[in-house]
Short mmCIF file of C-alpha atoms in Angstrom, two decimals:
data_model
loop_
_atom_site.label_atom_id
_atom_site.label_comp_id
_atom_site.label_asym_id
_atom_site.label_seq_id
_atom_site.Cartn_x
_atom_site.Cartn_y
_atom_site.Cartn_z
CA UNK A 423 -0.85 74.88 -15.22
CA UNK A 424 -1.78 76.89 -11.82
CA UNK A 425 -4.99 76.08 -10.34
CA UNK A 426 -7.52 78.69 -10.36
CA UNK A 427 -10.47 79.14 -7.86
CA UNK A 428 -13.93 79.19 -9.36
CA UNK A 429 -15.37 82.66 -10.36
CA UNK A 430 -18.67 83.89 -9.33
CA UNK A 431 -20.40 86.77 -10.73
CA UNK A 432 -20.06 88.68 -7.48
CA UNK A 433 -17.80 91.50 -8.17
CA UNK A 434 -18.43 91.71 -11.92
CA UNK A 435 -15.79 91.28 -14.64
CA UNK A 436 -13.20 92.86 -13.25
CA UNK A 437 -13.07 90.32 -10.15
CA UNK A 438 -13.30 87.47 -12.31
CA UNK A 439 -10.62 88.54 -14.40
CA UNK A 440 -8.55 89.13 -11.38
CA UNK A 441 -9.52 85.59 -10.22
CA UNK A 442 -8.43 84.26 -13.61
CA UNK A 443 -4.82 85.71 -13.61
CA UNK A 444 -3.94 85.49 -9.82
CA UNK A 445 -1.82 82.02 -9.25
CA UNK A 446 -3.32 79.49 -6.83
CA UNK A 447 -0.75 76.63 -6.30
CA UNK A 448 -3.25 74.25 -4.23
CA UNK A 449 -2.75 71.00 -4.88
CA UNK A 450 -5.38 68.91 -6.97
CA UNK A 451 -7.10 66.30 -5.09
CA UNK A 452 -6.01 62.73 -5.48
CA UNK A 453 -7.46 61.60 -8.95
CA UNK A 454 -10.92 59.72 -8.79
CA UNK A 455 -11.22 58.32 -12.25
CA UNK A 456 -14.40 58.66 -13.93
CA UNK A 457 -14.01 57.31 -17.15
CA UNK A 458 -14.17 53.43 -18.40
CA UNK A 459 -11.16 51.35 -18.22
CA UNK A 460 -9.20 50.02 -21.59
CA UNK A 461 -8.98 46.22 -20.61
CA UNK A 462 -7.43 44.22 -23.51
CA UNK A 463 -8.12 40.81 -22.20
CA UNK A 464 -11.41 38.92 -21.41
CA UNK A 465 -11.93 36.80 -18.51
CA UNK A 466 -10.47 33.47 -19.90
CA UNK A 467 -7.06 35.45 -20.71
CA UNK A 468 -6.61 36.97 -17.56
CA UNK A 469 -6.97 33.68 -15.69
CA UNK A 470 -4.63 32.32 -18.20
CA UNK A 471 -2.12 34.79 -17.40
CA UNK A 472 -3.08 33.75 -13.62
CA UNK A 473 -2.30 30.18 -14.32
CA UNK A 474 0.95 30.52 -15.97
CA UNK A 475 2.20 32.61 -13.58
CA UNK A 476 1.37 30.48 -10.70
CA UNK A 477 3.09 27.58 -12.77
CA UNK A 478 6.19 29.64 -12.94
CA UNK A 479 5.94 30.10 -8.93
CA UNK A 480 5.26 26.23 -8.55
CA UNK A 481 7.86 24.82 -10.95
CA UNK A 482 10.26 27.23 -12.16
CA UNK A 483 10.54 29.22 -8.83
CA UNK A 484 12.03 32.42 -7.65
CA UNK A 485 15.49 33.00 -6.42
CA UNK A 486 15.22 34.92 -3.17
CA UNK A 487 19.19 35.96 -2.81
CA UNK A 488 18.89 36.70 1.01
CA UNK A 489 19.27 34.14 3.76
CA UNK A 490 16.59 35.97 6.05
CA UNK A 491 14.09 35.80 3.28
CA UNK A 492 14.95 32.35 2.74
CA UNK A 493 14.05 31.55 6.59
CA UNK A 494 11.14 33.47 6.44
CA UNK A 495 9.71 31.27 3.39
CA UNK A 496 10.65 28.05 4.88
CA UNK A 497 8.59 29.13 8.07
CA UNK A 498 5.59 30.57 5.92
CA UNK A 499 5.66 27.04 4.40
CA UNK A 500 7.06 27.45 0.91
CA UNK A 501 9.61 24.73 -0.46
CA UNK A 502 12.87 26.14 -0.52
CA UNK A 503 16.04 24.59 -2.30
CA UNK A 504 19.30 26.75 -1.67
CA UNK A 505 18.15 30.08 -3.18
CA UNK A 506 15.13 28.95 -4.82
CA UNK A 507 11.91 29.32 -3.46
CA UNK A 508 8.65 27.45 -4.95
CA UNK A 509 5.63 28.92 -4.04
CA UNK A 510 2.11 27.27 -3.98
CA UNK A 511 -0.38 28.92 -5.46
CA UNK A 512 -2.95 28.79 -2.48
CA UNK A 513 0.02 30.14 -0.25
CA UNK A 514 0.21 32.95 -2.77
CA UNK A 515 -3.48 33.69 -2.85
CA UNK A 516 -3.68 33.56 1.02
CA UNK A 517 -0.88 36.05 1.62
CA UNK A 518 -1.87 38.58 -0.92
CA UNK A 519 -5.43 38.43 0.33
CA UNK A 520 -4.30 40.41 3.44
CA UNK A 521 -2.95 43.43 1.44
CA UNK A 522 -5.37 46.28 1.60
CA UNK A 523 -7.03 46.97 -1.60
CA UNK A 524 -6.79 50.89 -1.11
CA UNK A 525 -5.29 52.86 1.64
CA UNK A 526 -4.72 56.40 2.16
CA UNK A 527 -1.14 58.48 2.10
CA UNK A 528 -0.83 61.09 4.94
CA UNK A 529 1.02 64.20 4.05
CA UNK A 530 2.71 66.74 6.28
CA UNK A 531 -0.29 68.84 5.33
CA UNK A 532 -3.37 66.72 6.33
CA UNK A 533 -5.40 68.68 3.37
CA UNK A 534 -3.03 66.84 0.85
CA UNK A 535 -3.60 63.28 2.04
CA UNK A 536 -4.29 61.31 -0.80
CA UNK A 537 -6.28 57.95 -1.36
CA UNK A 538 -4.68 55.24 -3.45
CA UNK A 539 -6.46 51.95 -4.92
CA UNK A 540 -9.45 51.00 -7.11
CA UNK A 541 -10.68 54.49 -8.61
CA UNK A 542 -7.89 56.16 -6.96
CA UNK A 543 -4.68 57.52 -8.32
CA UNK A 544 -1.80 59.84 -7.95
CA UNK A 545 0.79 61.62 -10.23
CA UNK A 546 4.64 61.31 -8.71
CA UNK A 547 7.67 62.94 -10.46
CA UNK A 548 10.78 60.96 -11.86
CA UNK A 549 13.34 59.88 -9.68
CA UNK A 550 16.77 58.91 -10.08
CA UNK A 551 18.31 60.94 -12.77
CA UNK A 552 22.19 61.30 -12.62
CA UNK A 553 22.15 64.33 -14.58
CA UNK A 554 19.78 67.45 -15.13
CA UNK A 555 18.89 69.99 -17.78
CA UNK A 556 18.93 73.17 -15.59
CA UNK A 557 17.26 76.31 -15.82
CA UNK A 558 19.18 77.44 -19.00
CA UNK A 559 18.42 73.72 -20.46
CA UNK A 560 22.38 73.06 -19.82
CA UNK A 561 22.90 69.33 -19.01
CA UNK A 562 25.12 68.86 -16.10
CA UNK A 563 25.55 67.13 -13.04
CA UNK A 564 23.05 68.13 -9.89
CA UNK A 565 23.59 69.42 -6.79
CA UNK A 566 21.60 69.34 -3.31
CA UNK A 567 20.35 72.73 -4.13
CA UNK A 568 19.12 71.32 -7.86
CA UNK A 569 16.94 68.49 -5.95
CA UNK A 570 15.81 71.29 -3.70
CA UNK A 571 14.62 73.29 -6.76
CA UNK A 572 12.65 70.12 -7.95
CA UNK A 573 10.93 69.50 -4.83
CA UNK A 574 9.95 72.98 -4.63
CA UNK A 575 8.66 72.69 -8.03
CA UNK A 576 6.65 69.54 -7.02
CA UNK A 577 5.50 71.15 -4.12
CA UNK A 578 4.05 74.32 -6.14
CA UNK A 579 2.74 72.11 -9.37
CA UNK A 580 -1.08 71.50 -8.73
CA UNK A 581 -1.25 67.98 -10.58
CA UNK A 582 1.69 66.23 -8.79
CA UNK A 583 0.82 64.96 -5.61
CA UNK A 584 4.30 63.88 -4.15
CA UNK A 585 7.95 65.49 -3.86
CA UNK A 586 9.23 61.86 -4.61
CA UNK A 587 12.57 61.68 -3.33
CA UNK A 588 16.11 61.53 -5.49
CA UNK A 589 14.72 63.40 -8.45
CA UNK A 590 18.01 63.85 -9.31
CA UNK A 591 21.27 62.49 -7.55
CA UNK A 592 23.14 65.35 -5.81
CA UNK A 593 27.04 64.94 -6.52
CA UNK A 594 27.86 67.36 -3.79
CA UNK A 595 27.33 64.85 -1.27
CA UNK A 596 28.90 61.64 -0.35
CA UNK A 597 26.78 58.56 -1.70
CA UNK A 598 26.89 56.75 2.06
CA UNK A 599 25.35 60.03 3.38
CA UNK A 600 23.22 60.94 0.53
CA UNK A 601 19.86 59.34 1.40
CA UNK A 602 19.81 61.67 4.62
CA UNK A 603 19.87 64.77 2.63
CA UNK A 604 17.67 63.71 -0.05
CA UNK A 605 14.82 62.66 2.32
CA UNK A 606 15.32 65.73 4.49
CA UNK A 607 15.12 67.86 1.38
CA UNK A 608 11.80 66.05 0.20
CA UNK A 609 10.44 66.56 3.99
CA UNK A 610 11.56 70.29 4.10
CA UNK A 611 10.64 72.03 0.99
CA UNK A 612 7.10 70.34 0.52
CA UNK A 613 4.45 69.29 2.84
CA UNK A 614 3.37 66.63 0.01
CA UNK A 615 3.73 63.01 0.48
CA UNK A 616 7.15 61.69 -0.55
CA UNK A 617 9.09 58.57 -1.13
CA UNK A 618 11.60 57.07 0.72
CA UNK A 619 15.35 55.66 -0.12
CA UNK A 620 15.43 52.02 -0.52
CA UNK A 621 18.96 52.06 -1.64
CA UNK A 622 20.28 49.64 1.25
CA UNK A 623 18.33 48.31 4.19
CA UNK A 624 20.42 50.63 6.51
CA UNK A 625 19.02 53.65 4.14
CA UNK A 626 15.70 52.32 4.33
CA UNK A 627 15.84 52.00 8.16
CA UNK A 628 17.16 55.71 8.04
CA UNK A 629 14.07 56.78 6.21
CA UNK A 630 12.04 55.07 8.56
CA UNK A 631 13.47 56.92 11.60
CA UNK A 632 13.21 60.42 10.16
CA UNK A 633 9.44 59.58 9.49
CA UNK A 634 9.21 58.79 12.83
CA UNK A 635 10.43 61.90 14.21
CA UNK A 636 8.34 63.83 11.55
CA UNK A 637 5.17 62.32 12.33
CA UNK A 638 5.39 60.12 15.36
CA UNK A 639 6.24 56.49 16.01
CA UNK A 640 2.81 55.43 17.00
CA UNK A 641 1.30 57.48 13.90
CA UNK A 642 3.18 55.17 11.51
CA UNK A 643 1.69 52.10 12.70
CA UNK A 644 -1.60 52.94 11.04
CA UNK A 645 -0.94 55.78 8.61
CA UNK A 646 1.17 55.05 5.39
CA UNK A 647 3.29 58.46 4.91
CA UNK A 648 6.06 57.66 2.56
CA UNK A 649 6.46 54.91 -0.17
CA UNK A 650 9.80 52.51 -1.04
CA UNK A 651 10.35 51.07 -4.08
CA UNK A 652 12.02 47.68 -4.40
CA UNK A 653 13.01 46.53 -8.09
CA UNK A 654 13.17 42.72 -8.70
CA UNK A 655 16.11 41.65 -11.07
CA UNK A 656 14.11 40.02 -13.98
CA UNK A 657 14.27 37.05 -14.74
CA UNK A 658 12.71 35.73 -11.29
CA UNK A 659 15.31 37.24 -9.20
CA UNK A 660 15.24 39.13 -5.61
CA UNK A 661 18.33 40.54 -4.16
CA UNK A 662 19.30 41.01 -0.46
CA UNK A 663 19.52 44.89 -0.72
CA UNK A 664 15.78 44.95 -2.05
CA UNK A 665 14.40 42.78 0.48
CA UNK A 666 16.17 43.95 3.25
CA UNK A 667 14.82 47.35 2.46
CA UNK A 668 11.61 45.86 1.61
CA UNK A 669 11.58 44.82 5.21
CA UNK A 670 12.36 47.91 7.06
CA UNK A 671 9.16 49.20 5.13
CA UNK A 672 6.85 46.57 5.85
CA UNK A 673 7.77 46.13 9.40
CA UNK A 674 6.65 49.83 10.04
CA UNK A 675 3.71 49.34 7.81
CA UNK A 676 4.72 51.80 5.02
CA UNK A 677 4.07 50.69 1.41
CA UNK A 678 6.62 49.25 -0.93
CA UNK A 679 6.32 48.99 -4.59
CA UNK A 680 7.07 45.50 -5.65
CA UNK A 681 8.65 46.21 -9.33
CA UNK A 682 9.84 43.72 -11.39
CA UNK A 683 12.52 45.56 -13.87
CA UNK A 684 11.40 44.46 -17.50
CA UNK A 685 13.45 45.05 -20.71
CA UNK A 686 11.18 43.22 -22.78
CA UNK A 687 12.78 40.71 -25.15
CA UNK A 688 15.87 40.67 -23.36
CA UNK A 689 14.96 39.59 -19.79
CA UNK A 690 11.56 38.40 -20.64
CA UNK A 691 10.40 36.20 -23.73
CA UNK A 692 9.96 38.29 -27.09
CA UNK A 693 6.11 38.31 -26.48
CA UNK A 694 3.70 40.69 -24.89
CA UNK A 695 1.42 38.13 -22.68
CA UNK A 696 4.31 35.79 -22.00
CA UNK A 697 6.25 38.84 -20.81
CA UNK A 698 3.06 39.85 -18.48
CA UNK A 699 3.06 36.50 -17.42
CA UNK A 700 6.62 36.36 -16.20
CA UNK A 701 6.21 39.79 -14.74
CA UNK A 702 3.29 38.69 -12.71
CA UNK A 703 4.92 35.91 -11.09
CA UNK A 704 7.42 38.08 -10.02
CA UNK A 705 5.69 40.88 -8.60
CA UNK A 706 3.33 38.03 -6.89
CA UNK A 707 6.22 36.69 -5.10
CA UNK A 708 7.42 39.90 -3.58
CA UNK A 709 3.91 40.97 -2.82
CA UNK A 710 3.49 37.72 -1.16
CA UNK A 711 6.68 38.19 0.89
CA UNK A 712 5.40 41.79 2.29
CA UNK A 713 2.73 39.57 3.92
CA UNK A 714 5.25 37.26 5.19
CA UNK A 715 7.03 40.01 6.46
CA UNK A 716 4.01 41.64 8.29
CA UNK A 717 0.19 40.52 7.50
CA UNK A 718 -1.75 43.54 6.25
CA UNK A 719 1.12 45.87 5.47
CA UNK A 720 0.21 48.09 2.49
CA UNK A 721 1.89 46.82 -0.89
CA UNK A 722 1.56 47.93 -4.24
CA UNK A 723 1.99 45.90 -7.60
CA UNK A 724 4.93 47.30 -9.50
CA UNK A 725 6.74 47.09 -12.52
CA UNK A 726 9.03 49.05 -15.07
CA UNK A 727 8.27 48.35 -18.41
CA UNK A 728 10.61 48.99 -21.60
CA UNK A 729 11.17 46.81 -24.50
CA UNK A 730 14.54 46.55 -26.33
CA UNK A 731 15.65 47.60 -29.66
CA UNK A 732 16.84 44.66 -31.32
CA UNK A 733 19.31 46.96 -33.54
CA UNK A 734 21.16 48.48 -30.71
CA UNK A 735 20.14 46.81 -27.28
CA UNK A 736 18.96 50.09 -26.27
CA UNK A 737 15.46 50.34 -23.99
CA UNK A 738 12.64 51.91 -25.52
CA UNK A 739 9.56 54.04 -24.50
CA UNK A 740 6.54 55.23 -25.94
CA UNK A 741 6.08 51.89 -28.03
CA UNK A 742 2.79 49.90 -28.58
CA UNK A 743 3.59 46.99 -26.72
CA UNK A 744 4.22 49.04 -23.55
CA UNK A 745 0.95 50.28 -23.89
CA UNK A 746 -0.56 46.86 -24.12
CA UNK A 747 1.66 45.49 -21.36
CA UNK A 748 0.06 48.35 -19.03
CA UNK A 749 -3.56 47.52 -19.92
CA UNK A 750 -2.74 43.78 -19.07
CA UNK A 751 -0.86 44.75 -16.02
CA UNK A 752 -3.75 46.81 -14.90
CA UNK A 753 -6.00 43.84 -15.10
CA UNK A 754 -3.91 41.31 -13.21
CA UNK A 755 -3.75 43.62 -10.45
CA UNK A 756 -7.52 44.54 -10.12
CA UNK A 757 -7.74 40.23 -10.54
CA UNK A 758 -5.96 40.13 -7.35
CA UNK A 759 -7.57 43.11 -5.82
CA UNK A 760 -4.09 45.33 -5.01
CA UNK A 761 -3.05 48.79 -6.05
CA UNK A 762 -0.71 49.18 -8.99
CA UNK A 763 2.31 51.22 -10.10
CA UNK A 764 3.17 52.29 -13.57
CA UNK A 765 5.70 54.46 -14.92
CA UNK A 766 4.63 57.57 -16.87
CA UNK A 767 5.94 60.21 -19.50
CA UNK A 768 9.18 57.88 -20.44
CA UNK A 769 10.97 58.57 -23.68
CA UNK A 770 14.44 58.11 -24.96
CA UNK A 771 14.77 61.70 -26.55
CA UNK A 772 18.16 63.48 -25.56
CA UNK A 773 16.46 66.77 -25.72
CA UNK A 774 12.94 68.22 -25.25
CA UNK A 775 12.00 67.60 -28.61
CA UNK A 776 9.02 66.08 -30.76
CA UNK A 777 10.25 62.51 -29.94
CA UNK A 778 9.87 63.50 -25.99
CA UNK A 779 6.39 64.82 -26.75
CA UNK A 780 5.51 61.84 -28.51
CA UNK A 781 6.86 59.13 -26.46
CA UNK A 782 5.55 60.88 -23.12
CA UNK A 783 1.96 61.49 -24.75
CA UNK A 784 1.78 57.46 -25.84
CA UNK A 785 2.70 56.31 -22.42
CA UNK A 786 0.75 59.12 -20.54
CA UNK A 787 -2.66 58.35 -22.48
CA UNK A 788 -2.31 54.57 -21.91
CA UNK A 789 -1.61 54.72 -18.32
CA UNK A 790 -4.53 56.70 -17.63
CA UNK A 791 -7.06 54.50 -19.69
CA UNK A 792 -5.24 51.32 -18.02
CA UNK A 793 -6.21 52.76 -14.34
CA UNK A 794 -2.81 52.87 -12.81
CA UNK A 795 -3.02 54.06 -9.29
CA UNK A 796 0.42 54.90 -8.52
CA UNK A 797 1.41 56.88 -11.73
CA UNK A 798 5.37 57.43 -11.11
CA UNK A 799 8.08 59.23 -13.25
CA UNK A 800 5.21 61.63 -14.14
CA UNK A 801 7.73 64.97 -14.80
CA UNK A 802 10.93 65.33 -15.85
CA UNK A 803 11.91 62.30 -17.40
CA UNK A 804 14.41 62.22 -20.66
CA UNK A 805 17.38 60.33 -21.91
CA UNK A 806 15.78 57.02 -20.78
CA UNK A 807 16.22 58.64 -17.39
CA UNK A 808 19.49 59.84 -17.47
CA UNK A 809 18.29 63.52 -16.99
CA UNK A 810 15.59 65.15 -15.46
CA UNK A 811 14.79 68.18 -17.75
CA UNK A 812 13.51 71.14 -15.94
CA UNK A 813 11.74 72.68 -18.90
CA UNK A 814 9.97 68.98 -19.48
CA UNK A 815 9.13 68.83 -15.87
CA UNK A 816 7.05 71.87 -16.09
CA UNK A 817 5.24 70.88 -19.38
CA UNK A 818 4.71 66.94 -18.11
CA UNK A 819 3.13 68.19 -14.90
CA UNK A 820 0.56 70.14 -17.12
CA UNK A 821 -0.12 67.16 -19.03
CA UNK A 822 -0.65 65.53 -16.05
CA UNK A 823 -3.32 68.11 -15.23
CA UNK A 824 -4.61 67.59 -18.62
CA UNK A 825 -5.10 63.87 -18.25
CA UNK A 826 -6.64 64.21 -14.80
CA UNK A 827 -8.98 66.40 -16.15
CA UNK A 828 -9.92 63.82 -19.02
CA UNK A 829 -10.01 60.96 -16.40
CA UNK A 830 -12.58 62.81 -14.07
CA UNK A 831 -14.92 62.41 -16.84
CA UNK A 832 -17.59 64.92 -18.23
CA UNK A 833 -19.19 67.08 -15.49
CA UNK A 834 -22.91 67.62 -15.29
CA UNK A 835 -23.50 69.51 -12.46
CA UNK A 836 -24.46 72.55 -14.85
CA UNK A 837 -26.05 70.68 -17.58
CA UNK A 838 -29.71 72.11 -17.38
CA UNK A 839 -28.37 75.44 -16.71
CA UNK A 840 -26.16 75.00 -19.85
CA UNK A 841 -28.91 73.75 -22.08
CA UNK A 842 -31.15 76.30 -21.32
CA UNK A 843 -28.93 78.75 -22.70
CA UNK A 844 -29.08 77.49 -26.33
CA UNK A 845 -32.82 78.60 -26.12
CA UNK A 846 -31.56 82.02 -24.77
CA UNK A 847 -29.35 82.39 -27.77
CA UNK A 848 -31.03 80.97 -30.55
CA UNK A 849 -29.95 80.29 -34.08
CA UNK A 850 -27.12 82.25 -35.80
CA UNK A 851 -25.99 83.84 -32.22
CA UNK A 852 -23.01 83.71 -29.91
CA UNK A 853 -22.67 82.63 -26.22
CA UNK A 854 -19.75 85.01 -25.18
CA UNK A 855 -21.64 87.51 -23.48
CA UNK A 856 -24.21 84.87 -22.14
CA UNK A 857 -24.22 85.01 -18.19
CA UNK A 858 -23.86 81.20 -18.12
CA UNK A 859 -20.62 81.36 -19.92
CA UNK A 860 -19.14 84.38 -18.27
CA UNK A 861 -19.76 82.44 -14.79
CA UNK A 862 -18.18 79.19 -16.19
CA UNK A 863 -15.80 79.60 -19.63
CA UNK A 864 -12.99 79.47 -17.45
CA UNK A 865 -13.53 76.34 -15.75
CA UNK A 866 -15.56 74.33 -18.75
CA UNK A 867 -12.26 74.14 -20.97
CA UNK A 868 -8.74 73.25 -19.60
CA UNK A 869 -6.51 76.26 -20.82
CA UNK A 870 -2.98 74.85 -20.69
CA UNK A 871 -0.32 77.82 -20.09
CA UNK A 872 2.68 76.25 -21.71
CA UNK A 873 1.07 75.73 -25.13
CA UNK A 874 0.85 78.73 -27.48
CA UNK A 875 -2.48 78.71 -29.36
CA UNK A 876 -2.06 82.28 -30.70
CA UNK A 877 -1.82 83.32 -34.44
CA UNK A 878 1.66 82.92 -36.00
CA UNK A 879 1.79 86.89 -36.21
CA UNK A 880 1.38 87.19 -32.76
CA UNK A 881 3.92 84.66 -31.84
CA UNK A 882 6.18 86.26 -34.02
CA UNK A 883 5.61 89.74 -32.40
CA UNK A 884 6.26 88.20 -29.17
CA UNK A 885 9.82 86.77 -30.07
CA UNK A 886 9.07 83.41 -31.39
CA UNK A 887 9.44 81.90 -28.03
CA UNK A 888 9.34 77.84 -28.33
CA UNK A 889 7.70 75.39 -25.51
CA UNK A 890 11.17 75.06 -23.96
CA UNK A 891 12.02 79.02 -23.31
CA UNK A 892 8.33 79.41 -22.20
CA UNK A 893 8.74 76.26 -19.76
CA UNK A 894 11.70 77.48 -18.15
CA UNK A 895 10.56 80.95 -17.96
CA UNK A 896 7.40 79.76 -15.89
CA UNK A 897 9.98 77.60 -13.57
CA UNK A 898 11.84 80.73 -12.76
CA UNK A 899 8.58 82.66 -11.87
CA UNK A 900 7.52 79.67 -9.80
CA UNK A 901 10.38 79.68 -7.59
CA UNK A 902 10.79 83.18 -7.45
CA UNK A 903 7.11 82.94 -5.96
CA UNK A 904 7.97 79.52 -3.65
CA UNK A 905 7.00 80.06 -0.22
CA UNK A 906 8.64 77.24 1.89
CA UNK A 907 5.74 75.41 3.77
CA UNK A 908 6.27 75.74 7.69
CA UNK A 909 7.66 72.78 9.41
CA UNK A 910 7.87 72.66 13.10
CA UNK A 911 10.48 74.13 14.68
CA UNK A 912 11.44 71.17 17.09
CA UNK A 913 11.10 68.56 14.49
CA UNK A 914 13.02 70.05 12.08
CA UNK A 915 15.76 70.52 14.85
CA UNK A 916 15.51 66.74 15.89
CA UNK A 917 15.72 65.85 12.21
CA UNK A 918 18.91 67.99 11.42
CA UNK A 919 20.19 66.08 15.04
CA UNK A 920 19.67 62.76 13.65
CA UNK A 921 21.25 63.45 10.21
CA UNK A 922 24.29 65.33 12.02
CA UNK A 923 24.55 62.01 14.44
CA UNK A 924 24.51 59.61 11.26
CA UNK A 925 26.83 61.42 9.58
CA UNK A 926 28.99 61.21 12.08
CA UNK A 927 28.35 57.54 12.27
CA UNK A 928 28.31 56.65 8.47
CA UNK A 929 31.96 57.30 7.12
CA UNK A 930 31.94 59.71 4.11
CA UNK A 931 32.37 57.27 0.82
CA UNK A 932 31.41 56.87 -2.65
CA UNK A 933 29.52 53.70 -1.87
CA UNK A 934 26.09 53.06 -0.32
CA UNK A 935 26.12 52.53 3.56
CA UNK A 936 25.51 48.67 3.82
CA UNK A 937 27.29 48.47 7.48
CA UNK A 938 26.89 51.62 9.66
#
């Protein structure tokens, strides 16, 4: 849906019609939730999960496969045996208490700054797809141009608050240098906030340097501008690559998502509460380490959730247990007073079909009612993340706009005026011509662009267009109307100079840069 300005009666019906039909790509403000949370645990059950997680941290331990992290933990007072770190609950509680409960992301366009934490949430597109379904719905390898296309669409879709980073993997550029071009594309094609690559510590340091060019070194000290994601290896392992990237972000006070990677029943117990207890321990160990790196650095309680089919071993999305775990994780994050991240619109469908819609809708409703803050993978995800669907990207973004509207809660600003219309119309009348209706109907009820609610006769007369074709047509229209946000010429040149220098220093190779 394109966001339209509120019409007034000034100018008459033709003016209102023009305002309704004129596209407006203004980003929705960050979501401020106005509906109750769905909480499936009582206070005693929350404390039971907390106690179980603390027992895991104290008695089972967490493996930190990184000599720097092990030395850091020794200095912080943790018990370290080999690569195993045993964390006292008092130490953990003291460390996570210094994580900000909320903060503001600062975008290239200050009007697109967004607050995160508490009642404040944002929608972020999917990332990491090795394939895409393109504007012709053909599944193929992506390029840098395809990545730019998704960054442009992210810029124009009102409900998306970020351009993310590698929405798709650009195969036409060497893996060792790819992070530079991905980061530049995020910065150039959108002026919303974005994510930073954490695929190696060196890559993360490059992202920080590029952010310093774009925003200024001193600005980074007190202003979150990007987000890094650090995945754990469940059960109970954090590796050297992720921990090194975490240090690069935390030292510059840039937020990181501390995300255990859960395949329920495979790398966690075959139990929802026990899975949450393990995941909680894993997340807490990483959250605590962010504060060992730098006290007060913003950090986000993260996770990736999937359950595993015991028939095939394949990951499953949109299942009841994933919804329950999201509700429970939300409660745990609020218990510790830290922002939290979840994954949205996930699914395993191979095309944009009914399965894709059902899976995504199930997860979307759950994460909204769970009160998630950083709502990642909100557009495009399909085939268990193996491809980003252009058509689904468009429809998912509109679904996020609909969920946004629901999560705001009822609007009461015109209640008295609207109720007075009942007396004006009386029994048996209609409201279509009433001044209140004329002034408010276009904003009173959400009107999706991607759904067809016309009669079957009209649908047939218009060519029997189904949602995939409709969404791809809309994507082409958006791209035709895209206007690149102005990037300061000097900063742009400095970014390009930095990329050119680093591409000379980093040998082109089909492996991540860990050395240069």
